[in-house]
mmCIF file of C-alpha atoms and ligand atoms in Angstrom:
data_model
loop_
_atom_site.group_PDB
_atom_site.id
_atom_site.type_symbol
_atom_site.label_atom_id
_atom_site.label_comp_id
_atom_site.label_asym_id
_atom_site.label_seq_id
_atom_site.Cartn_x
_atom_site.Cartn_y
_atom_site.Cartn_z
ATOM 1 C CA MET W 194 42.427 5.696 -117.881
ATOM 2 C CA ARG W 195 39.639 8.319 -117.030
ATOM 3 C CA ARG W 196 38.347 8.358 -120.725
ATOM 4 C CA LEU W 197 38.356 4.452 -120.436
ATOM 5 C CA SER W 198 36.398 4.469 -117.311
ATOM 6 C CA LEU W 199 33.883 6.864 -118.796
ATOM 7 C CA LEU W 200 33.623 4.660 -121.934
ATOM 8 C CA CYS W 201 33.088 1.626 -119.913
ATOM 9 C CA CYS W 202 30.513 3.366 -117.962
ATOM 10 C CA SER W 203 28.602 4.537 -120.850
ATOM 11 C CA LEU W 204 28.530 1.004 -122.041
ATOM 12 C CA LEU W 205 27.357 -0.034 -118.539
ATOM 13 C CA LEU W 206 24.364 2.110 -118.638
ATOM 14 C CA SER W 207 23.277 0.325 -121.841
ATOM 15 C CA TYR W 208 22.947 -2.707 -119.628
ATOM 16 C CA PRO W 209 19.298 -4.197 -120.016
ATOM 17 C CA LEU W 210 17.444 -2.923 -116.917
ATOM 18 C CA GLN W 211 15.139 -5.189 -114.917
ATOM 19 C CA ALA W 212 12.672 -4.421 -112.018
ATOM 20 C CA THR W 213 14.574 -6.760 -109.628
ATOM 21 C CA GLN W 214 14.723 -7.216 -105.853
ATOM 22 C CA VAL W 215 18.014 -7.512 -103.902
ATOM 23 C CA GLU W 216 18.656 -8.107 -100.190
ATOM 24 C CA VAL W 217 21.843 -6.390 -99.139
ATOM 25 C CA MET W 218 23.542 -6.971 -95.832
ATOM 26 C CA HIS W 219 25.818 -4.247 -94.545
ATOM 27 C CA TRP W 220 26.691 -2.447 -91.205
ATOM 28 C CA TRP W 221 26.619 1.055 -92.323
ATOM 29 C CA THR W 222 24.228 2.482 -89.911
ATOM 30 C CA SER W 223 25.721 5.563 -88.426
ATOM 31 C CA GLY W 224 24.721 8.907 -89.879
ATOM 32 C CA GLY W 225 27.367 9.208 -92.535
ATOM 33 C CA GLU W 226 27.248 5.529 -93.373
ATOM 34 C CA ALA W 227 23.455 5.468 -93.893
ATOM 35 C CA ASN W 228 23.948 8.640 -95.850
ATOM 36 C CA ALA W 229 26.335 6.865 -98.093
ATOM 37 C CA VAL W 230 24.339 3.641 -98.538
ATOM 38 C CA ALA W 231 21.362 5.640 -99.401
ATOM 39 C CA GLU W 232 23.093 6.834 -102.474
ATOM 40 C CA ILE W 233 23.399 3.241 -103.571
ATOM 41 C CA LYS W 234 19.726 2.472 -102.707
ATOM 42 C CA GLN W 235 18.456 5.775 -104.669
ATOM 43 C CA GLN W 236 20.610 4.823 -107.804
ATOM 44 C CA TRP W 237 19.342 1.194 -107.631
ATOM 45 C CA ARG W 238 15.654 2.132 -107.360
ATOM 46 C CA ALA W 239 16.037 4.522 -110.270
ATOM 47 C CA GLN W 240 16.986 1.674 -112.320
ATOM 48 C CA GLY W 241 13.862 0.137 -111.451
ATOM 49 C CA GLY W 242 15.402 -2.155 -108.800
ATOM 50 C CA GLN W 243 13.863 -2.873 -105.297
ATOM 51 C CA TRP W 244 16.220 -2.789 -102.239
ATOM 52 C CA GLN W 245 15.765 -4.890 -99.160
ATOM 53 C CA ASP W 246 18.072 -3.429 -96.511
ATOM 54 C CA PHE W 247 19.681 -5.971 -94.147
ATOM 55 C CA ALA W 248 21.354 -3.471 -91.898
ATOM 56 C CA VAL W 249 23.260 -4.830 -88.818
ATOM 57 C CA THR W 250 24.332 -2.192 -86.344
ATOM 58 C CA GLY W 251 27.839 -2.333 -84.997
ATOM 59 C CA GLY W 252 30.932 -0.363 -86.280
ATOM 60 C CA GLY W 253 33.571 -2.446 -87.710
ATOM 61 C CA GLY W 254 30.955 -5.134 -88.838
ATOM 62 C CA LYS W 255 31.742 -7.910 -86.211
ATOM 63 C CA SER W 256 27.981 -8.244 -85.420
ATOM 64 C CA ALA W 257 27.116 -8.077 -89.099
ATOM 65 C CA MET W 258 29.510 -10.917 -89.865
ATOM 66 C CA ALA W 259 28.169 -13.207 -87.116
ATOM 67 C CA VAL W 260 24.542 -12.626 -88.339
ATOM 68 C CA LEU W 261 25.752 -13.330 -91.992
ATOM 69 C CA ARG W 262 27.238 -16.468 -90.967
ATOM 70 C CA SER W 263 24.042 -17.726 -89.388
ATOM 71 C CA ARG W 264 22.154 -16.845 -92.447
ATOM 72 C CA ALA W 265 24.646 -18.737 -94.690
ATOM 73 C CA LEU W 266 24.683 -21.670 -92.365
ATOM 74 C CA ALA W 267 20.873 -21.739 -92.648
ATOM 75 C CA ALA W 268 21.350 -21.799 -96.452
ATOM 76 C CA THR W 269 19.405 -18.520 -96.784
ATOM 77 C CA PRO W 270 22.029 -16.012 -97.724
ATOM 78 C CA PRO W 271 21.200 -12.326 -99.003
ATOM 79 C CA THR W 272 21.508 -11.488 -102.529
ATOM 80 C CA ALA W 273 24.717 -9.559 -101.499
ATOM 81 C CA ALA W 274 26.613 -8.459 -98.490
ATOM 82 C CA GLN W 275 29.353 -5.998 -97.303
ATOM 83 C CA ILE W 276 32.277 -8.380 -97.043
ATOM 84 C CA LYS W 277 35.926 -7.336 -97.160
ATOM 85 C CA GLY W 278 39.624 -8.150 -96.913
ATOM 86 C CA SER W 279 40.594 -11.486 -95.556
ATOM 87 C CA GLU W 280 37.012 -12.238 -94.285
ATOM 88 C CA LEU W 281 36.219 -12.069 -98.190
ATOM 89 C CA LEU W 282 38.831 -14.706 -98.954
ATOM 90 C CA GLU W 283 37.589 -17.037 -96.043
ATOM 91 C CA TRP W 284 33.982 -16.945 -97.614
ATOM 92 C CA ALA W 285 35.245 -17.467 -101.087
ATOM 93 C CA ARG W 286 37.156 -20.741 -99.891
ATOM 94 C CA LEU W 287 33.785 -21.985 -98.695
ATOM 95 C CA GLY W 288 32.584 -21.840 -102.297
ATOM 96 C CA LEU W 289 29.696 -19.481 -101.192
ATOM 97 C CA LEU W 290 30.505 -16.468 -103.157
ATOM 98 C CA ARG W 291 29.643 -15.854 -106.945
ATOM 99 C CA ASP W 292 32.686 -15.761 -109.262
ATOM 100 C CA LEU W 293 32.518 -12.223 -110.757
ATOM 101 C CA ASN W 294 35.294 -12.713 -113.198
ATOM 102 C CA ASP W 295 32.749 -13.095 -116.238
ATOM 103 C CA LEU W 296 31.582 -9.532 -115.231
ATOM 104 C CA ALA W 297 35.011 -8.326 -114.613
ATOM 105 C CA GLN W 298 36.607 -9.322 -117.804
ATOM 106 C CA ASN W 299 33.830 -7.881 -120.124
ATOM 107 C CA GLN W 300 33.921 -4.711 -118.237
ATOM 108 C CA ARG W 301 37.856 -4.542 -118.075
ATOM 109 C CA TRP W 302 37.886 -4.283 -114.215
ATOM 110 C CA ASP W 303 41.676 -5.055 -114.360
ATOM 111 C CA LEU W 304 42.190 -1.774 -116.415
ATOM 112 C CA ARG W 305 39.979 0.013 -114.066
ATOM 113 C CA LEU W 306 41.231 -0.821 -110.551
ATOM 114 C CA PRO W 307 44.520 -0.316 -108.799
ATOM 115 C CA GLY W 308 46.790 -3.245 -108.209
ATOM 116 C CA PHE W 309 46.381 -3.661 -104.561
ATOM 117 C CA VAL W 310 42.504 -3.505 -104.903
ATOM 118 C CA ARG W 311 42.543 -6.311 -107.520
ATOM 119 C CA SER W 312 44.838 -8.545 -105.408
ATOM 120 C CA THR W 313 42.620 -8.028 -102.345
ATOM 121 C CA LEU W 314 39.409 -8.799 -103.940
ATOM 122 C CA SER W 315 40.621 -11.682 -105.886
ATOM 123 C CA HIS W 316 40.683 -15.332 -104.766
ATOM 124 C CA GLN W 317 42.786 -17.748 -106.936
ATOM 125 C CA GLY W 318 42.882 -15.157 -109.627
ATOM 126 C CA HIS W 319 38.829 -14.689 -109.531
ATOM 127 C CA TYR W 320 37.286 -11.506 -108.486
ATOM 128 C CA VAL W 321 34.892 -12.475 -105.656
ATOM 129 C CA ALA W 322 33.537 -8.929 -104.730
ATOM 130 C CA VAL W 323 32.941 -5.498 -106.053
ATOM 131 C CA PRO W 324 35.246 -2.580 -104.519
ATOM 132 C CA ILE W 325 33.510 0.527 -103.923
ATOM 133 C CA GLY W 326 35.775 2.739 -101.689
ATOM 134 C CA ILE W 327 39.201 3.029 -100.232
ATOM 135 C CA HIS W 328 39.508 4.326 -96.615
ATOM 136 C CA ARG W 329 42.566 5.532 -94.974
ATOM 137 C CA VAL W 330 42.628 4.285 -91.439
ATOM 138 C CA ASN W 331 45.616 6.107 -89.944
ATOM 139 C CA TRP W 332 44.247 9.541 -89.522
ATOM 140 C CA LEU W 333 44.075 12.091 -86.652
ATOM 141 C CA TRP W 334 40.862 13.940 -86.449
ATOM 142 C CA PHE W 335 41.038 17.262 -84.231
ATOM 143 C CA ASN W 336 38.914 20.287 -83.115
ATOM 144 C CA ARG W 337 40.652 23.232 -84.661
ATOM 145 C CA ASP W 338 38.863 25.870 -82.482
ATOM 146 C CA LEU W 339 39.756 23.919 -79.340
ATOM 147 C CA PHE W 340 43.464 23.741 -80.039
ATOM 148 C CA THR W 341 43.475 27.394 -81.001
ATOM 149 C CA ARG W 342 41.572 28.530 -77.928
ATOM 150 C CA LEU W 343 44.018 26.670 -75.747
ATOM 151 C CA GLY W 344 47.104 27.573 -77.540
ATOM 152 C CA LEU W 345 47.847 23.910 -78.529
ATOM 153 C CA VAL W 346 49.086 22.429 -81.712
ATOM 154 C CA PRO W 347 47.900 19.050 -83.141
ATOM 155 C CA PRO W 348 50.455 16.284 -82.364
ATOM 156 C CA ARG W 349 52.833 15.082 -84.993
ATOM 157 C CA ASN W 350 54.272 12.513 -82.692
ATOM 158 C CA TRP W 351 53.322 10.296 -79.959
ATOM 159 C CA ASP W 352 55.269 12.163 -77.193
ATOM 160 C CA ALA W 353 53.483 15.457 -78.245
ATOM 161 C CA LEU W 354 50.038 13.696 -78.189
ATOM 162 C CA GLN W 355 50.763 12.436 -74.593
ATOM 163 C CA ALA W 356 52.019 15.946 -73.648
ATOM 164 C CA LEU W 357 48.589 17.474 -74.586
ATOM 165 C CA ALA W 358 46.822 15.553 -71.758
ATOM 166 C CA PRO W 359 47.580 17.947 -68.858
ATOM 167 C CA PRO W 360 46.464 20.979 -70.519
ATOM 168 C CA LEU W 361 43.364 19.353 -71.977
ATOM 169 C CA LEU W 362 42.588 17.681 -68.741
ATOM 170 C CA ALA W 363 42.936 20.714 -66.859
ATOM 171 C CA ALA W 364 40.488 22.471 -69.328
ATOM 172 C CA GLY W 365 37.948 19.589 -68.744
ATOM 173 C CA ILE W 366 38.370 18.438 -72.154
ATOM 174 C CA THR W 367 38.927 14.634 -73.005
ATOM 175 C CA PRO W 368 42.326 14.309 -74.982
ATOM 176 C CA LEU W 369 41.291 11.165 -76.899
ATOM 177 C CA ALA W 370 37.763 10.218 -77.904
ATOM 178 C CA ILE W 371 37.419 6.413 -78.213
ATOM 179 C CA GLY W 372 35.061 3.803 -77.071
ATOM 180 C CA ASN W 373 36.035 0.671 -75.065
ATOM 181 C CA ASP W 374 35.581 -1.489 -78.325
ATOM 182 C CA PRO W 375 38.442 -3.930 -79.305
ATOM 183 C CA TRP W 376 38.031 -2.858 -82.680
ATOM 184 C CA GLN W 377 38.428 0.757 -81.907
ATOM 185 C CA LEU W 378 41.284 -0.084 -79.581
ATOM 186 C CA THR W 379 43.163 -1.915 -82.454
ATOM 187 C CA ILE W 380 42.720 1.062 -84.764
ATOM 188 C CA LEU W 381 44.518 3.085 -81.955
ATOM 189 C CA PHE W 382 47.097 0.426 -81.494
ATOM 190 C CA GLU W 383 47.805 0.208 -85.332
ATOM 191 C CA ALA W 384 48.433 3.961 -85.684
ATOM 192 C CA LEU W 385 50.704 3.758 -82.643
ATOM 193 C CA VAL W 386 52.765 0.924 -84.085
ATOM 194 C CA LEU W 387 53.074 2.552 -87.502
ATOM 195 C CA GLY W 388 53.977 5.920 -85.951
ATOM 196 C CA GLU W 389 56.376 4.846 -83.306
ATOM 197 C CA ALA W 390 57.928 1.622 -84.801
ATOM 198 C CA GLY W 391 57.447 2.336 -88.524
ATOM 199 C CA HIS W 392 56.129 0.451 -91.540
ATOM 200 C CA ASP W 393 58.819 -2.209 -91.731
ATOM 201 C CA PHE W 394 58.303 -3.316 -88.041
ATOM 202 C CA TYR W 395 54.392 -3.278 -88.733
ATOM 203 C CA ARG W 396 55.060 -5.675 -91.810
ATOM 204 C CA ARG W 397 57.308 -7.972 -89.985
ATOM 205 C CA ALA W 398 55.061 -8.281 -86.783
ATOM 206 C CA PHE W 399 51.449 -7.889 -88.286
ATOM 207 C CA ILE W 400 51.817 -9.085 -91.793
ATOM 208 C CA ASN W 401 54.596 -11.572 -91.761
ATOM 209 C CA LEU W 402 53.770 -12.641 -88.122
ATOM 210 C CA GLU W 403 57.384 -13.055 -87.430
ATOM 211 C CA ALA W 404 57.499 -14.737 -84.073
ATOM 212 C CA ASP W 405 60.535 -12.811 -82.624
ATOM 213 C CA GLN W 406 58.836 -9.483 -83.326
ATOM 214 C CA LEU W 407 55.635 -10.290 -81.432
ATOM 215 C CA ASP W 408 57.195 -10.263 -77.864
ATOM 216 C CA SER W 409 60.405 -8.040 -78.802
ATOM 217 C CA PRO W 410 61.366 -5.186 -76.587
ATOM 218 C CA THR W 411 59.932 -2.959 -79.432
ATOM 219 C CA MET W 412 56.684 -4.515 -78.948
ATOM 220 C CA VAL W 413 56.916 -4.281 -75.244
ATOM 221 C CA ALA W 414 57.656 -0.636 -75.708
ATOM 222 C CA LEU W 415 54.712 -0.009 -78.067
ATOM 223 C CA LEU W 416 52.309 -1.781 -75.484
ATOM 224 C CA GLN W 417 53.533 0.301 -72.442
ATOM 225 C CA ARG W 418 52.769 3.423 -74.637
ATOM 226 C CA PHE W 419 49.428 1.869 -75.583
ATOM 227 C CA LYS W 420 48.519 1.465 -71.995
ATOM 228 C CA ALA W 421 49.568 4.963 -70.956
ATOM 229 C CA LEU W 422 46.942 6.326 -73.482
ATOM 230 C CA ARG W 423 44.333 4.820 -71.110
ATOM 231 C CA ALA W 424 44.551 8.182 -69.202
ATOM 232 C CA LEU W 425 43.330 10.166 -72.254
ATOM 233 C CA VAL W 426 40.141 8.397 -73.005
ATOM 234 C CA PRO W 427 36.626 9.542 -72.018
ATOM 235 C CA GLN W 428 35.083 8.905 -68.637
ATOM 236 C CA ARG W 429 32.266 7.237 -70.452
ATOM 237 C CA PHE W 430 34.435 4.822 -72.368
ATOM 238 C CA ALA W 431 32.622 1.571 -72.194
ATOM 239 C CA GLY W 432 30.033 1.231 -74.933
ATOM 240 C CA LEU W 433 30.854 4.461 -76.712
ATOM 241 C CA SER W 434 30.547 3.907 -80.537
ATOM 242 C CA TRP W 435 33.237 5.182 -82.895
ATOM 243 C CA ASN W 436 30.553 7.913 -84.433
ATOM 244 C CA GLN W 437 29.639 8.963 -80.731
ATOM 245 C CA ALA W 438 33.349 9.582 -80.193
ATOM 246 C CA THR W 439 33.411 11.594 -83.470
ATOM 247 C CA ALA W 440 30.545 13.617 -81.919
ATOM 248 C CA MET W 441 32.758 14.253 -79.002
ATOM 249 C CA VAL W 442 35.206 15.885 -81.144
ATOM 250 C CA VAL W 443 32.723 17.819 -83.241
ATOM 251 C CA ASP W 444 31.085 19.296 -80.182
ATOM 252 C CA GLY W 445 34.490 20.064 -78.421
ATOM 253 C CA ARG W 446 34.046 17.688 -75.486
ATOM 254 C CA ALA W 447 37.066 15.891 -76.686
ATOM 255 C CA ALA W 448 40.042 17.179 -78.636
ATOM 256 C CA MET W 449 41.109 14.313 -80.835
ATOM 257 C CA GLN W 450 40.199 11.012 -82.502
ATOM 258 C CA LEU W 451 42.487 8.448 -84.202
ATOM 259 C CA MET W 452 39.804 6.909 -86.627
ATOM 260 C CA GLY W 453 39.553 5.812 -90.349
ATOM 261 C CA ASP W 454 38.064 8.516 -92.540
ATOM 262 C CA TRP W 455 34.551 7.116 -92.176
ATOM 263 C CA ALA W 456 34.561 9.547 -89.576
ATOM 264 C CA LYS W 457 34.723 12.216 -92.005
ATOM 265 C CA GLY W 458 31.282 10.902 -93.382
ATOM 266 C CA GLU W 459 29.809 11.988 -89.994
ATOM 267 C CA LEU W 460 31.284 15.440 -90.649
ATOM 268 C CA THR W 461 29.807 15.485 -94.200
ATOM 269 C CA GLN W 462 26.407 14.217 -93.140
ATOM 270 C CA ALA W 463 26.416 16.988 -90.286
ATOM 271 C CA GLY W 464 27.149 19.703 -92.762
ATOM 272 C CA LEU W 465 30.575 20.123 -91.252
ATOM 273 C CA PRO W 466 33.041 19.109 -94.248
ATOM 274 C CA PRO W 467 36.751 19.222 -93.268
ATOM 275 C CA GLY W 468 38.278 22.616 -93.335
ATOM 276 C CA SER W 469 35.650 23.951 -91.224
ATOM 277 C CA ASN W 470 36.190 23.239 -87.592
ATOM 278 C CA ILE W 471 37.405 19.767 -87.693
ATOM 279 C CA GLY W 472 40.784 19.015 -89.175
ATOM 280 C CA CYS W 473 42.446 15.950 -90.546
ATOM 281 C CA LEU W 474 46.123 14.856 -90.419
ATOM 282 C CA PRO W 475 48.094 11.721 -90.517
ATOM 283 C CA ALA W 476 48.067 9.984 -87.335
ATOM 284 C CA PRO W 477 51.102 10.972 -85.225
ATOM 285 C CA GLY W 478 54.395 9.750 -86.976
ATOM 286 C CA ASN W 479 52.118 8.220 -89.899
ATOM 287 C CA ASP W 480 53.258 10.881 -92.535
ATOM 288 C CA GLY W 481 53.586 9.056 -95.862
ATOM 289 C CA ILE W 482 52.180 5.918 -94.629
ATOM 290 C CA PHE W 483 48.770 5.009 -96.084
ATOM 291 C CA SER W 484 46.935 2.078 -94.028
ATOM 292 C CA TYR W 485 44.153 0.887 -96.376
ATOM 293 C CA ASN W 486 40.748 -0.414 -95.915
ATOM 294 C CA ILE W 487 38.921 -1.562 -99.005
ATOM 295 C CA ASP W 488 35.074 -1.643 -98.822
ATOM 296 C CA SER W 489 33.679 -4.090 -101.050
ATOM 297 C CA ILE W 490 30.279 -6.019 -101.903
ATOM 298 C CA ALA W 491 30.285 -9.867 -102.287
ATOM 299 C CA MET W 492 27.542 -11.619 -104.186
ATOM 300 C CA PHE W 493 26.447 -15.062 -103.015
ATOM 301 C CA SER W 494 26.145 -17.959 -105.370
ATOM 302 C CA LEU W 495 22.569 -18.334 -105.932
ATOM 303 C CA ARG W 496 20.667 -20.558 -108.309
ATOM 304 C CA ASP W 497 17.843 -18.221 -109.142
ATOM 305 C CA PRO W 498 18.350 -16.670 -112.663
ATOM 306 C CA ALA W 499 16.551 -13.493 -111.650
ATOM 307 C CA GLN W 500 18.978 -13.163 -108.681
ATOM 308 C CA GLN W 501 21.879 -13.685 -110.863
ATOM 309 C CA ALA W 502 20.765 -11.092 -113.200
ATOM 310 C CA ALA W 503 20.224 -8.662 -110.363
ATOM 311 C CA GLN W 504 23.431 -9.424 -108.977
ATOM 312 C CA ALA W 505 25.005 -8.588 -112.339
ATOM 313 C CA GLN W 506 23.141 -5.247 -112.448
ATOM 314 C CA LEU W 507 23.992 -4.293 -108.947
ATOM 315 C CA ALA W 508 27.774 -4.947 -109.620
ATOM 316 C CA ASN W 509 27.594 -2.876 -112.810
ATOM 317 C CA LEU W 510 26.019 -0.023 -110.901
ATOM 318 C CA LEU W 511 28.693 -0.164 -108.164
ATOM 319 C CA MET W 512 31.461 -0.202 -110.645
ATOM 320 C CA THR W 513 30.310 3.168 -112.394
ATOM 321 C CA PRO W 514 31.874 6.565 -111.613
ATOM 322 C CA GLU W 515 28.387 7.788 -111.248
ATOM 323 C CA LEU W 516 27.954 5.595 -108.152
ATOM 324 C CA GLN W 517 31.568 5.717 -106.813
ATOM 325 C CA ILE W 518 31.894 9.497 -106.905
ATOM 326 C CA PRO W 519 28.795 10.492 -104.708
ATOM 327 C CA PHE W 520 28.986 7.395 -102.673
ATOM 328 C CA ASN W 521 32.500 8.057 -101.437
ATOM 329 C CA GLN W 522 32.018 11.829 -100.977
ATOM 330 C CA LYS W 523 29.317 10.871 -98.414
ATOM 331 C CA LYS W 524 31.257 7.704 -97.029
ATOM 332 C CA GLY W 525 34.552 9.683 -96.369
ATOM 333 C CA SER W 526 36.616 7.222 -98.555
ATOM 334 C CA ILE W 527 37.958 7.803 -102.027
ATOM 335 C CA PRO W 528 36.804 5.749 -105.083
ATOM 336 C CA ALA W 529 38.150 2.263 -105.631
ATOM 337 C CA LEU W 530 38.091 3.013 -109.554
ATOM 338 C CA ALA W 531 41.432 4.476 -110.470
ATOM 339 C CA GLY W 532 41.753 7.883 -111.911
ATOM 340 C CA LEU W 533 38.497 9.606 -111.089
ATOM 341 C CA PRO W 534 38.620 13.371 -110.853
ATOM 342 C CA MET W 535 39.006 14.431 -107.198
ATOM 343 C CA GLU W 536 38.219 18.133 -107.677
ATOM 344 C CA GLN W 537 34.498 17.355 -106.400
ATOM 345 C CA PHE W 538 35.921 15.871 -103.129
ATOM 346 C CA ASP W 539 36.748 17.702 -99.874
ATOM 347 C CA SER W 540 40.507 18.481 -98.904
ATOM 348 C CA CYS W 541 40.781 15.376 -96.671
ATOM 349 C CA ALA W 542 39.832 13.111 -99.366
ATOM 350 C CA ARG W 543 42.297 14.803 -101.848
ATOM 351 C CA GLN W 544 44.919 14.534 -99.264
ATOM 352 C CA ALA W 545 44.211 10.807 -98.899
ATOM 353 C CA SER W 546 44.333 10.451 -102.827
ATOM 354 C CA GLN W 547 47.805 12.147 -102.901
ATOM 355 C CA ALA W 548 48.825 10.105 -99.914
ATOM 356 C CA LEU W 549 47.651 6.927 -101.630
ATOM 357 C CA ALA W 550 49.534 7.625 -104.842
ATOM 358 C CA GLN W 551 52.857 8.575 -102.936
ATOM 359 C CA ALA W 552 52.635 5.654 -100.561
ATOM 360 C CA GLN W 553 52.266 3.303 -103.635
ATOM 361 C CA GLN W 554 55.401 4.730 -105.055
ATOM 362 C CA ASP W 555 57.380 4.593 -101.855
ATOM 363 C CA GLY W 556 56.222 1.166 -100.870
ATOM 364 C CA HIS W 557 54.582 2.637 -97.690
ATOM 365 C CA LEU W 558 50.765 1.587 -98.728
ATOM 366 C CA LEU W 559 49.967 -1.057 -96.102
ATOM 367 C CA PRO W 560 46.923 -3.312 -95.419
ATOM 368 C CA SER W 561 45.136 -2.243 -92.168
ATOM 369 C CA LEU W 562 45.416 -4.775 -89.354
ATOM 370 C CA ALA W 563 42.466 -3.385 -87.511
ATOM 371 C CA GLU W 564 40.309 -3.444 -90.709
ATOM 372 C CA GLY W 565 41.050 -7.070 -91.571
ATOM 373 C CA MET W 566 43.213 -6.191 -94.581
ATOM 374 C CA ALA W 567 46.482 -7.597 -93.065
ATOM 375 C CA THR W 568 45.883 -10.905 -91.443
ATOM 376 C CA SER W 569 43.180 -13.612 -91.062
ATOM 377 C CA SER W 570 40.057 -12.975 -89.240
ATOM 378 C CA TYR W 571 41.369 -15.377 -86.594
ATOM 379 C CA VAL W 572 44.550 -13.396 -85.947
ATOM 380 C CA LEU W 573 42.826 -10.106 -85.991
ATOM 381 C CA GLN W 574 40.138 -11.383 -83.452
ATOM 382 C CA ALA W 575 43.429 -12.669 -81.282
ATOM 383 C CA VAL W 576 45.129 -9.363 -81.584
ATOM 384 C CA SER W 577 42.120 -7.386 -80.618
ATOM 385 C CA ASP W 578 41.288 -9.672 -77.654
ATOM 386 C CA VAL W 579 44.725 -9.448 -76.191
ATOM 387 C CA LEU W 580 44.788 -5.588 -76.664
ATOM 388 C CA SER W 581 41.445 -4.959 -75.242
ATOM 389 C CA HIS W 582 42.199 -7.070 -72.166
ATOM 390 C CA PHE W 583 45.672 -5.630 -71.727
ATOM 391 C CA PHE W 584 44.164 -1.904 -72.174
ATOM 392 C CA ASN W 585 41.562 -2.741 -69.462
ATOM 393 C CA ASP W 586 43.586 -4.708 -66.936
ATOM 394 C CA PRO W 587 45.459 -2.525 -64.473
ATOM 395 C CA ASN W 588 47.668 -5.331 -63.296
ATOM 396 C CA GLN W 589 48.745 -6.972 -66.539
ATOM 397 C CA THR W 590 52.325 -5.802 -67.634
ATOM 398 C CA ALA W 591 53.244 -4.927 -71.007
ATOM 399 C CA GLU W 592 55.679 -7.901 -71.119
ATOM 400 C CA GLN W 593 52.989 -10.224 -70.079
ATOM 401 C CA ALA W 594 50.797 -8.750 -72.915
ATOM 402 C CA SER W 595 53.621 -9.093 -75.464
ATOM 403 C CA HIS W 596 53.995 -12.897 -74.615
ATOM 404 C CA ARG W 597 50.076 -13.321 -74.869
ATOM 405 C CA LEU W 598 50.196 -11.520 -78.303
ATOM 406 C CA ARG W 599 52.795 -13.841 -79.455
ATOM 407 C CA ARG W 600 50.935 -16.924 -78.273
ATOM 408 C CA ALA W 601 47.527 -15.740 -79.750
ATOM 409 C CA MET W 602 48.728 -14.677 -82.888
ATOM 410 C CA LEU W 603 50.890 -17.814 -83.650
ATOM 411 C CA ALA W 604 48.058 -19.981 -82.414
ATOM 412 C CA ALA W 605 45.485 -18.359 -84.744
ATOM 413 C CA ARG W 606 47.764 -18.525 -87.695
HETATM 414 C C1 GAL O 22 34.684 -0.582 -91.305
HETATM 415 C C2 GAL O 22 34.090 -0.406 -92.737
HETATM 416 C C3 GAL O 22 33.914 1.098 -93.087
HETATM 417 C C4 GAL O 22 33.322 1.790 -91.835
HETATM 418 C C5 GAL O 22 33.798 1.295 -90.379
HETATM 419 C C6 GAL O 22 32.695 1.501 -89.195
HETATM 420 O O1 GAL O 22 34.989 -2.049 -91.203
HETATM 421 O O2 GAL O 22 34.953 -0.878 -93.728
HETATM 422 O O3 GAL O 22 33.168 1.301 -94.137
HETATM 423 O O4 GAL O 22 32.070 1.953 -92.023
HETATM 424 O O5 GAL O 22 33.963 -0.096 -90.396
HETATM 425 O O6 GAL O 22 31.642 0.891 -89.125
#
């Protein structure tokens, strides 16, 4: 597989190079994210391309997608955009995305990508985006020195995580770094569901949307545990971005963060690769489970032949090992291209690569709910809203929240 991917890339580099201008929309604006996207810009410019950055701040991309919809409605879409998961298929159904099957076929994408990546990026059997990285969402990041100094150990289950609150709070340390953002709260809830109720319940509730699971006693118990975590969050919880939360763990104001491995991009950019003071572990109870989030770039259907050529050239670049290795090293993800050497990656990335292979074998590779891989964007929006209101409403009971979850998810299906 590796030789084939290198053969493909050497063929790719013979692709005719043209000085072309592309406008690309993305939300990679944190330190680590910007560091990663700079790799794409640098390689694109080295090919004689011009890059117009259409960056929209806001972790998780909700703001970016709102801005992109307005651009598309005005019939002035960019050349390309960071669109992923189910959102991608919703755009594809509108006929707004370029069918990339011609490129994919002559560059043998089917042989170079894992099956779950192929299926996530295909609409009616046609590729509608270029995959560049695979993030693992269900990670626990922790400040090693802090744990050592306080004689504590990182939690391997949710009881142990909650039991850390008293000693950490007594030491003036925030146990759980997180911002009051529905997207961040959904990542926390997803790790809790997988860790406490397991992959089978997660599949039935959040992939199959089985109504009797959505307000089951199991769900009520999960929501009760979720609400209890409110006592572990920062004082300055409202408006805290995911990367500000990561910074709290780095500087020791907080002990832990449940976040995808784009958090590692912040560490890399700050010169703190894993294995130094910040450690990575599967989220509590999540050992053996890999919740995936595939980052991809879609190309809009444009009439201008020069833009079409630029799109093809950008897709070629994104699908080379020469791009995907440095990009993912900086982004905190692992390459979407299968079989690339992982020796040049940090210990957490190598752990993610091994965990992905094992999860694929065991059937424990799951699409991330929080990252729009498991359900439609409408269902995700409904879930995030219910969770966010519940987490912040001291009077709402877990039973009430479970009924709201069921109603909202079934209505949004
Ligand atoms: C995700 C995206 C990641 C990461 C994160 C934080 O949706 O797929 O690449 O950047 O948002 O903004």
